[in-house]
């Protein structure tokens, strides 16, 4: 069953209509209970509960509207957990809120056992036995299941921080630059000489792959939101800009046009793309994949490859 959390600020009957819509939209999905979020007052809660009563949907919580529980956001979502100096206090406050305003016993009673699929999950194979992984505030968007699968397959992952001017470990046989916020740290990345020299040296003999923000860092330049252009690694010809923002979002199916850390030529990988970068130049690099969107519509060539360096805007989820 689904526990539905509704933002009911400024609503009463409308919130009930929305809840009814969720209940009826897909017969295969059972809404088990409802949490009212951003309640304005005791009277507001009473009105909403009265409006919900005819639905027969149990209301298992009512959370008051308060700025104290609001987490800061930026253009790709919430500010990440490791950037909060007061994270422990925030989590404690959220736990106190949950105990005070949610019927936790009722929520647990809604839960049901589920079974894992019979077919084993498919995982992207590790690109090497020892993988250098960029990991800091500029490069932090990497799927946890991807790293877990690599470790389960026997790979060792060695993190390094480009923002601390660290280079990939020379003992590694592959390098992975995840997504993140290089646009917020472009000046520091451009000035990180050891990182830049180490990446160029590494790419001469071993595969390097970048996803989204990592792809942009592998490119020739990145223009930040103020219009300032910063030189990137120059391992690919891609040039991107945040001065002219354009949101790109959606699931992707990629047929690989060349062998890469994502798989063999002709292989197909599913992924997800979400960014606000505008491509201002692609250089002369060949594309890495032919893309379709989540509905199977052709998007066309995407990504870049040059020597052993590859990059894509989509984050790989799993092979098809």
PDB file of N, CA and C in Angstrom, residues 112-200:
ATOM      1  N   UNK A 112       2.718  -4.043   4.628  1.00  0.00           N
ATOM      2  CA  UNK A 112       2.536  -5.445   4.270  1.00  0.00           C
ATOM      3  C   UNK A 112       3.859  -6.017   3.783  1.00  0.00           C
ATOM      4  N   UNK A 113       3.995  -7.328   3.904  1.00  0.00           N
ATOM      5  CA  UNK A 113       5.192  -7.978   3.391  1.00  0.00           C
ATOM      6  C   UNK A 113       5.180  -7.948   1.868  1.00  0.00           C
ATOM      7  N   UNK A 114       6.368  -7.874   1.309  1.00  0.00           N
ATOM      8  CA  UNK A 114       6.491  -7.900  -0.144  1.00  0.00           C
ATOM      9  C   UNK A 114       7.582  -8.878  -0.531  1.00  0.00           C
ATOM     10  N   UNK A 115       7.604  -9.271  -1.757  1.00  0.00           N
ATOM     11  CA  UNK A 115       8.594 -10.237  -2.235  1.00  0.00           C
ATOM     12  C   UNK A 115       9.473  -9.594  -3.289  1.00  0.00           C
ATOM     13  N   UNK A 116      10.718 -10.000  -3.331  1.00  0.00           N
ATOM     14  CA  UNK A 116      11.617  -9.511  -4.367  1.00  0.00           C
ATOM     15  C   UNK A 116      11.323 -10.241  -5.674  1.00  0.00           C
ATOM     16  N   UNK A 117      11.615  -9.622  -6.806  1.00  0.00           N
ATOM     17  CA  UNK A 117      11.369 -10.292  -8.095  1.00  0.00           C
ATOM     18  C   UNK A 117      12.155 -11.593  -8.211  1.00  0.00           C
ATOM     19  N   UNK A 118      11.580 -12.556  -8.929  1.00  0.00           N
ATOM     20  CA  UNK A 118      12.260 -13.840  -9.123  1.00  0.00           C
ATOM     21  C   UNK A 118      13.513 -13.686  -9.977  1.00  0.00           C
ATOM     22  N   UNK A 119      13.427 -12.833 -10.986  1.00  0.00           N
ATOM     23  CA  UNK A 119      14.574 -12.640 -11.877  1.00  0.00           C
ATOM     24  C   UNK A 119      15.649 -11.821 -11.165  1.00  0.00           C
ATOM     25  N   UNK A 120      16.907 -12.228 -11.239  1.00  0.00           N
ATOM     26  CA  UNK A 120      17.972 -11.455 -10.591  1.00  0.00           C
ATOM     27  C   UNK A 120      18.130 -10.087 -11.244  1.00  0.00           C
ATOM     28  N   UNK A 121      18.456  -9.114 -10.431  1.00  0.00           N
ATOM     29  CA  UNK A 121      18.659  -7.761 -10.949  1.00  0.00           C
ATOM     30  C   UNK A 121      19.912  -7.720 -11.821  1.00  0.00           C
ATOM     31  N   UNK A 122      19.862  -6.903 -12.862  1.00  0.00           N
ATOM     32  CA  UNK A 122      21.021  -6.724 -13.721  1.00  0.00           C
ATOM     33  C   UNK A 122      21.783  -5.492 -13.251  1.00  0.00           C
ATOM     34  N   UNK A 123      23.098  -5.602 -13.219  1.00  0.00           N
ATOM     35  CA  UNK A 123      23.922  -4.511 -12.727  1.00  0.00           C
ATOM     36  C   UNK A 123      24.991  -4.146 -13.758  1.00  0.00           C
ATOM     37  N   UNK A 124      25.348  -2.878 -13.765  1.00  0.00           N
ATOM     38  CA  UNK A 124      26.454  -2.426 -14.594  1.00  0.00           C
ATOM     39  C   UNK A 124      27.740  -3.044 -14.048  1.00  0.00           C
ATOM     40  N   UNK A 125      28.508  -3.758 -14.862  1.00  0.00           N
ATOM     41  CA  UNK A 125      29.744  -4.362 -14.341  1.00  0.00           C
ATOM     42  C   UNK A 125      30.748  -3.285 -13.966  1.00  0.00           C
ATOM     43  N   UNK A 126      31.607  -3.557 -12.994  1.00  0.00           N
ATOM     44  CA  UNK A 126      32.608  -2.555 -12.621  1.00  0.00           C
ATOM     45  C   UNK A 126      33.536  -2.267 -13.795  1.00  0.00           C
ATOM     46  N   UNK A 127      33.902  -1.004 -13.990  1.00  0.00           N
ATOM     47  CA  UNK A 127      34.783  -0.662 -15.116  1.00  0.00           C
ATOM     48  C   UNK A 127      36.231  -1.059 -14.888  1.00  0.00           C
ATOM     49  N   UNK A 128      36.550  -1.505 -13.672  1.00  0.00           N
ATOM     50  CA  UNK A 128      37.906  -1.927 -13.364  1.00  0.00           C
ATOM     51  C   UNK A 128      37.944  -2.637 -12.031  1.00  0.00           C
ATOM     52  N   UNK A 129      39.112  -3.198 -11.708  1.00  0.00           N
ATOM     53  CA  UNK A 129      39.269  -3.862 -10.413  1.00  0.00           C
ATOM     54  C   UNK A 129      39.477  -2.847  -9.299  1.00  0.00           C
ATOM     55  N   UNK A 130      40.125  -1.737  -9.631  1.00  0.00           N
ATOM     56  CA  UNK A 130      40.326  -0.631  -8.672  1.00  0.00           C
ATOM     57  C   UNK A 130      39.841   0.643  -9.362  1.00  0.00           C
ATOM     58  N   UNK A 131      38.797   1.225  -8.826  1.00  0.00           N
ATOM     59  CA  UNK A 131      38.118   2.346  -9.480  1.00  0.00           C
ATOM     60  C   UNK A 131      38.369   3.624  -8.690  1.00  0.00           C
ATOM     61  N   UNK A 132      38.975   4.619  -9.330  1.00  0.00           N
ATOM     62  CA  UNK A 132      39.133   5.940  -8.724  1.00  0.00           C
ATOM     63  C   UNK A 132      37.819   6.692  -8.891  1.00  0.00           C
ATOM     64  N   UNK A 133      37.212   7.107  -7.779  1.00  0.00           N
ATOM     65  CA  UNK A 133      35.899   7.748  -7.795  1.00  0.00           C
ATOM     66  C   UNK A 133      36.004   9.160  -7.246  1.00  0.00           C
ATOM     67  N   UNK A 134      35.725  10.175  -8.082  1.00  0.00           N
ATOM     68  CA  UNK A 134      35.680  11.552  -7.590  1.00  0.00           C
ATOM     69  C   UNK A 134      34.529  11.673  -6.594  1.00  0.00           C
ATOM     70  N   UNK A 135      34.825  12.247  -5.413  1.00  0.00           N
ATOM     71  CA  UNK A 135      33.807  12.255  -4.359  1.00  0.00           C
ATOM     72  C   UNK A 135      34.010  13.468  -3.462  1.00  0.00           C
ATOM     73  N   UNK A 136      33.214  14.501  -3.678  1.00  0.00           N
ATOM     74  CA  UNK A 136      33.210  15.676  -2.805  1.00  0.00           C
ATOM     75  C   UNK A 136      31.978  16.507  -3.144  1.00  0.00           C
ATOM     76  N   UNK A 137      31.936  17.764  -2.710  1.00  0.00           N
ATOM     77  CA  UNK A 137      30.745  18.587  -2.921  1.00  0.00           C
ATOM     78  C   UNK A 137      30.479  18.875  -4.392  1.00  0.00           C
ATOM     79  N   UNK A 138      31.496  18.749  -5.240  1.00  0.00           N
ATOM     80  CA  UNK A 138      31.306  18.980  -6.675  1.00  0.00           C
ATOM     81  C   UNK A 138      30.887  17.716  -7.413  1.00  0.00           C
ATOM     82  N   UNK A 139      31.205  16.554  -6.849  1.00  0.00           N
ATOM     83  CA  UNK A 139      30.928  15.275  -7.515  1.00  0.00           C
ATOM     84  C   UNK A 139      30.360  14.292  -6.490  1.00  0.00           C
ATOM     85  N   UNK A 140      29.058  14.277  -6.363  1.00  0.00           N
ATOM     86  CA  UNK A 140      28.454  13.451  -5.305  1.00  0.00           C
ATOM     87  C   UNK A 140      27.219  12.694  -5.753  1.00  0.00           C
ATOM     88  N   UNK A 141      26.782  12.874  -7.003  1.00  0.00           N
ATOM     89  CA  UNK A 141      25.576  12.194  -7.473  1.00  0.00           C
ATOM     90  C   UNK A 141      25.958  10.852  -8.103  1.00  0.00           C
ATOM     91  N   UNK A 142      25.946   9.812  -7.308  1.00  0.00           N
ATOM     92  CA  UNK A 142      26.234   8.471  -7.827  1.00  0.00           C
ATOM     93  C   UNK A 142      25.255   7.508  -7.173  1.00  0.00           C
ATOM     94  N   UNK A 143      24.666   6.643  -7.964  1.00  0.00           N
ATOM     95  CA  UNK A 143      23.679   5.708  -7.438  1.00  0.00           C
ATOM     96  C   UNK A 143      24.339   4.737  -6.459  1.00  0.00           C
ATOM     97  N   UNK A 144      23.735   4.598  -5.275  1.00  0.00           N
ATOM     98  CA  UNK A 144      24.283   3.701  -4.257  1.00  0.00           C
ATOM     99  C   UNK A 144      24.293   2.256  -4.741  1.00  0.00           C
ATOM    100  N   UNK A 145      23.264   1.868  -5.523  1.00  0.00           N
ATOM    101  CA  UNK A 145      23.220   0.474  -5.983  1.00  0.00           C
ATOM    102  C   UNK A 145      24.366   0.171  -6.948  1.00  0.00           C
ATOM    103  N   UNK A 146      24.825   1.208  -7.650  1.00  0.00           N
ATOM    104  CA  UNK A 146      25.930   1.020  -8.585  1.00  0.00           C
ATOM    105  C   UNK A 146      27.208   0.671  -7.823  1.00  0.00           C
ATOM    106  N   UNK A 147      27.522   1.458  -6.788  1.00  0.00           N
ATOM    107  CA  UNK A 147      28.724   1.201  -5.999  1.00  0.00           C
ATOM    108  C   UNK A 147      28.623  -0.134  -5.276  1.00  0.00           C
ATOM    109  N   UNK A 148      27.426  -0.449  -4.755  1.00  0.00           N
ATOM    110  CA  UNK A 148      27.244  -1.722  -4.048  1.00  0.00           C
ATOM    111  C   UNK A 148      27.482  -2.905  -4.984  1.00  0.00           C
ATOM    112  N   UNK A 149      26.991  -2.800  -6.220  1.00  0.00           N
ATOM    113  CA  UNK A 149      27.179  -3.888  -7.186  1.00  0.00           C
ATOM    114  C   UNK A 149      28.645  -4.037  -7.568  1.00  0.00           C
ATOM    115  N   UNK A 150      29.340  -2.914  -7.711  1.00  0.00           N
ATOM    116  CA  UNK A 150      30.764  -2.996  -8.035  1.00  0.00           C
ATOM    117  C   UNK A 150      31.542  -3.677  -6.914  1.00  0.00           C
ATOM    118  N   UNK A 151      31.235  -3.286  -5.687  1.00  0.00           N
ATOM    119  CA  UNK A 151      31.931  -3.904  -4.549  1.00  0.00           C
ATOM    120  C   UNK A 151      31.588  -5.391  -4.459  1.00  0.00           C
ATOM    121  N   UNK A 152      30.315  -5.724  -4.690  1.00  0.00           N
ATOM    122  CA  UNK A 152      29.903  -7.130  -4.635  1.00  0.00           C
ATOM    123  C   UNK A 152      30.609  -7.959  -5.702  1.00  0.00           C
ATOM    124  N   UNK A 153      30.959  -7.322  -6.811  1.00  0.00           N
ATOM    125  CA  UNK A 153      31.669  -8.018  -7.890  1.00  0.00           C
ATOM    126  C   UNK A 153      33.169  -8.101  -7.633  1.00  0.00           C
ATOM    127  N   UNK A 154      33.625  -7.530  -6.515  1.00  0.00           N
ATOM    128  CA  UNK A 154      35.025  -7.622  -6.144  1.00  0.00           C
ATOM    129  C   UNK A 154      35.856  -6.389  -6.411  1.00  0.00           C
ATOM    130  N   UNK A 155      35.250  -5.330  -6.934  1.00  0.00           N
ATOM    131  CA  UNK A 155      36.010  -4.112  -7.229  1.00  0.00           C
ATOM    132  C   UNK A 155      36.286  -3.324  -5.953  1.00  0.00           C
ATOM    133  N   UNK A 156      37.397  -2.630  -5.941  1.00  0.00           N
ATOM    134  CA  UNK A 156      37.754  -1.726  -4.845  1.00  0.00           C
ATOM    135  C   UNK A 156      37.561  -0.294  -5.332  1.00  0.00           C
ATOM    136  N   UNK A 157      36.931   0.534  -4.520  1.00  0.00           N
ATOM    137  CA  UNK A 157      36.646   1.916  -4.901  1.00  0.00           C
ATOM    138  C   UNK A 157      37.504   2.844  -4.058  1.00  0.00           C
ATOM    139  N   UNK A 158      38.288   3.681  -4.725  1.00  0.00           N
ATOM    140  CA  UNK A 158      39.200   4.596  -4.046  1.00  0.00           C
ATOM    141  C   UNK A 158      38.753   6.030  -4.315  1.00  0.00           C
ATOM    142  N   UNK A 159      38.091   6.685  -3.354  1.00  0.00           N
ATOM    143  CA  UNK A 159      37.625   8.061  -3.559  1.00  0.00           C
ATOM    144  C   UNK A 159      38.791   9.048  -3.590  1.00  0.00           C
ATOM    145  N   UNK A 160      38.586  10.116  -4.336  1.00  0.00           N
ATOM    146  CA  UNK A 160      39.512  11.243  -4.305  1.00  0.00           C
ATOM    147  C   UNK A 160      38.706  12.521  -4.470  1.00  0.00           C
ATOM    148  N   UNK A 161      39.275  13.643  -4.012  1.00  0.00           N
ATOM    149  CA  UNK A 161      38.548  14.910  -4.016  1.00  0.00           C
ATOM    150  C   UNK A 161      39.185  15.907  -4.977  1.00  0.00           C
ATOM    151  N   UNK A 162      38.561  16.166  -6.120  1.00  0.00           N
ATOM    152  CA  UNK A 162      39.072  17.215  -6.999  1.00  0.00           C
ATOM    153  C   UNK A 162      39.117  18.580  -6.319  1.00  0.00           C
ATOM    154  N   UNK A 163      38.150  18.885  -5.448  1.00  0.00           N
ATOM    155  CA  UNK A 163      38.138  20.185  -4.782  1.00  0.00           C
ATOM    156  C   UNK A 163      39.309  20.344  -3.818  1.00  0.00           C
ATOM    157  N   UNK A 164      39.857  19.228  -3.338  1.00  0.00           N
ATOM    158  CA  UNK A 164      41.062  19.275  -2.507  1.00  0.00           C
ATOM    159  C   UNK A 164      42.320  19.105  -3.353  1.00  0.00           C
ATOM    160  N   UNK A 165      42.153  19.259  -4.659  1.00  0.00           N
ATOM    161  CA  UNK A 165      43.248  19.163  -5.626  1.00  0.00           C
ATOM    162  C   UNK A 165      43.933  17.800  -5.570  1.00  0.00           C
ATOM    163  N   UNK A 166      43.115  16.742  -5.437  1.00  0.00           N
ATOM    164  CA  UNK A 166      43.647  15.387  -5.446  1.00  0.00           C
ATOM    165  C   UNK A 166      43.469  14.771  -6.829  1.00  0.00           C
ATOM    166  N   UNK A 167      44.396  13.930  -7.210  1.00  0.00           N
ATOM    167  CA  UNK A 167      44.339  13.224  -8.491  1.00  0.00           C
ATOM    168  C   UNK A 167      43.894  11.783  -8.254  1.00  0.00           C
ATOM    169  N   UNK A 168      43.401  11.107  -9.281  1.00  0.00           N
ATOM    170  CA  UNK A 168      43.061   9.693  -9.112  1.00  0.00           C
ATOM    171  C   UNK A 168      44.294   8.875  -8.774  1.00  0.00           C
ATOM    172  N   UNK A 169      44.108   7.887  -7.911  1.00  0.00           N
ATOM    173  CA  UNK A 169      45.218   7.041  -7.480  1.00  0.00           C
ATOM    174  C   UNK A 169      45.811   6.311  -8.686  1.00  0.00           C
ATOM    175  N   UNK A 170      47.130   6.361  -8.802  1.00  0.00           N
ATOM    176  CA  UNK A 170      47.800   5.762  -9.958  1.00  0.00           C
ATOM    177  C   UNK A 170      47.670   4.248  -9.991  1.00  0.00           C
ATOM    178  N   UNK A 171      47.310   3.636  -8.853  1.00  0.00           N
ATOM    179  CA  UNK A 171      47.150   2.180  -8.839  1.00  0.00           C
ATOM    180  C   UNK A 171      45.820   1.735  -9.430  1.00  0.00           C
ATOM    181  N   UNK A 172      44.925   2.686  -9.725  1.00  0.00           N
ATOM    182  CA  UNK A 172      43.602   2.341 -10.251  1.00  0.00           C
ATOM    183  C   UNK A 172      43.671   2.054 -11.751  1.00  0.00           C
ATOM    184  N   UNK A 173      42.713   1.242 -12.210  1.00  0.00           N
ATOM    185  CA  UNK A 173      42.673   0.933 -13.638  1.00  0.00           C
ATOM    186  C   UNK A 173      41.453   1.519 -14.330  1.00  0.00           C
ATOM    187  N   UNK A 174      40.674   2.365 -13.628  1.00  0.00           N
ATOM    188  CA  UNK A 174      39.555   3.096 -14.226  1.00  0.00           C
ATOM    189  C   UNK A 174      39.238   4.280 -13.329  1.00  0.00           C
ATOM    190  N   UNK A 175      38.667   5.327 -13.925  1.00  0.00           N
ATOM    191  CA  UNK A 175      38.290   6.527 -13.171  1.00  0.00           C
ATOM    192  C   UNK A 175      36.861   6.908 -13.523  1.00  0.00           C
ATOM    193  N   UNK A 176      36.086   7.276 -12.490  1.00  0.00           N
ATOM    194  CA  UNK A 176      34.666   7.609 -12.662  1.00  0.00           C
ATOM    195  C   UNK A 176      34.407   8.967 -12.022  1.00  0.00           C
ATOM    196  N   UNK A 177      33.898   9.906 -12.814  1.00  0.00           N
ATOM    197  CA  UNK A 177      33.506  11.226 -12.313  1.00  0.00           C
ATOM    198  C   UNK A 177      31.984  11.296 -12.282  1.00  0.00           C
ATOM    199  N   UNK A 178      31.366  11.229 -11.095  1.00  0.00           N
ATOM    200  CA  UNK A 178      29.910  11.270 -11.016  1.00  0.00           C
ATOM    201  C   UNK A 178      29.375  12.672 -11.292  1.00  0.00           C
ATOM    202  N   UNK A 179      28.049  12.770 -11.261  1.00  0.00           N
ATOM    203  CA  UNK A 179      27.425  14.081 -11.350  1.00  0.00           C
ATOM    204  C   UNK A 179      27.576  14.850 -10.052  1.00  0.00           C
ATOM    205  N   UNK A 180      27.042  16.052 -10.044  1.00  0.00           N
ATOM    206  CA  UNK A 180      27.139  16.898  -8.860  1.00  0.00           C
ATOM    207  C   UNK A 180      26.926  18.350  -9.224  1.00  0.00           C
ATOM    208  N   UNK A 181      27.732  19.211  -8.607  1.00  0.00           N
ATOM    209  CA  UNK A 181      27.596  20.652  -8.818  1.00  0.00           C
ATOM    210  C   UNK A 181      28.925  21.284  -9.230  1.00  0.00           C
ATOM    211  N   UNK A 182      29.534  20.844 -10.333  1.00  0.00           N
ATOM    212  CA  UNK A 182      30.770  21.504 -10.753  1.00  0.00           C
ATOM    213  C   UNK A 182      30.557  22.977 -11.068  1.00  0.00           C
ATOM    214  N   UNK A 183      29.320  23.340 -11.457  1.00  0.00           N
ATOM    215  CA  UNK A 183      29.042  24.742 -11.779  1.00  0.00           C
ATOM    216  C   UNK A 183      29.163  25.651 -10.567  1.00  0.00           C
ATOM    217  N   UNK A 184      29.002  25.113  -9.356  1.00  0.00           N
ATOM    218  CA  UNK A 184      29.147  25.913  -8.138  1.00  0.00           C
ATOM    219  C   UNK A 184      30.597  26.011  -7.693  1.00  0.00           C
ATOM    220  N   UNK A 185      31.466  25.190  -8.262  1.00  0.00           N
ATOM    221  CA  UNK A 185      32.870  25.123  -7.834  1.00  0.00           C
ATOM    222  C   UNK A 185      33.815  25.208  -9.027  1.00  0.00           C
ATOM    223  N   UNK A 186      33.340  25.790 -10.119  1.00  0.00           N
ATOM    224  CA  UNK A 186      34.117  25.758 -11.360  1.00  0.00           C
ATOM    225  C   UNK A 186      35.466  26.450 -11.217  1.00  0.00           C
ATOM    226  N   UNK A 187      35.512  27.550 -10.478  1.00  0.00           N
ATOM    227  CA  UNK A 187      36.769  28.265 -10.295  1.00  0.00           C
ATOM    228  C   UNK A 187      37.809  27.418  -9.585  1.00  0.00           C
ATOM    229  N   UNK A 188      37.397  26.726  -8.529  1.00  0.00           N
ATOM    230  CA  UNK A 188      38.328  25.868  -7.787  1.00  0.00           C
ATOM    231  C   UNK A 188      38.789  24.691  -8.637  1.00  0.00           C
ATOM    232  N   UNK A 189      37.885  24.127  -9.413  1.00  0.00           N
ATOM    233  CA  UNK A 189      38.274  23.014 -10.275  1.00  0.00           C
ATOM    234  C   UNK A 189      39.265  23.466 -11.345  1.00  0.00           C
ATOM    235  N   UNK A 190      39.024  24.655 -11.889  1.00  0.00           N
ATOM    236  CA  UNK A 190      39.928  25.181 -12.918  1.00  0.00           C
ATOM    237  C   UNK A 190      41.325  25.437 -12.362  1.00  0.00           C
ATOM    238  N   UNK A 191      41.409  25.763 -11.065  1.00  0.00           N
ATOM    239  CA  UNK A 191      42.696  26.086 -10.451  1.00  0.00           C
ATOM    240  C   UNK A 191      43.378  24.877  -9.816  1.00  0.00           C
ATOM    241  N   UNK A 192      42.735  23.714  -9.839  1.00  0.00           N
ATOM    242  CA  UNK A 192      43.271  22.518  -9.169  1.00  0.00           C
ATOM    243  C   UNK A 192      44.290  21.836 -10.076  1.00  0.00           C
ATOM    244  N   UNK A 193      45.532  22.269 -10.000  1.00  0.00           N
ATOM    245  CA  UNK A 193      46.560  21.824 -10.947  1.00  0.00           C
ATOM    246  C   UNK A 193      46.868  20.338 -10.806  1.00  0.00           C
ATOM    247  N   UNK A 194      47.002  19.836  -9.568  1.00  0.00           N
ATOM    248  CA  UNK A 194      47.317  18.414  -9.394  1.00  0.00           C
ATOM    249  C   UNK A 194      46.187  17.535  -9.926  1.00  0.00           C
ATOM    250  N   UNK A 195      44.956  17.946  -9.661  1.00  0.00           N
ATOM    251  CA  UNK A 195      43.807  17.210 -10.188  1.00  0.00           C
ATOM    252  C   UNK A 195      43.837  17.189 -11.707  1.00  0.00           C
ATOM    253  N   UNK A 196      44.042  18.344 -12.314  1.00  0.00           N
ATOM    254  CA  UNK A 196      44.013  18.448 -13.768  1.00  0.00           C
ATOM    255  C   UNK A 196      45.140  17.622 -14.394  1.00  0.00           C
ATOM    256  N   UNK A 197      46.353  17.786 -13.876  1.00  0.00           N
ATOM    257  CA  UNK A 197      47.490  17.047 -14.439  1.00  0.00           C
ATOM    258  C   UNK A 197      47.312  15.542 -14.246  1.00  0.00           C
ATOM    259  N   UNK A 198      46.811  15.156 -13.070  1.00  0.00           N
ATOM    260  CA  UNK A 198      46.620  13.737 -12.793  1.00  0.00           C
ATOM    261  C   UNK A 198      45.572  13.107 -13.688  1.00  0.00           C
ATOM    262  N   UNK A 199      44.497  13.843 -13.972  1.00  0.00           N
ATOM    263  CA  UNK A 199      43.453  13.320 -14.849  1.00  0.00           C
ATOM    264  C   UNK A 199      43.963  13.154 -16.274  1.00  0.00           C
ATOM    265  N   UNK A 200      44.705  14.126 -16.756  1.00  0.00           N
ATOM    266  CA  UNK A 200      45.259  14.037 -18.116  1.00  0.00           C
ATOM    267  C   UNK A 200      46.203  12.844 -18.220  1.00  0.00           C
TER     268      UNK A 200
END
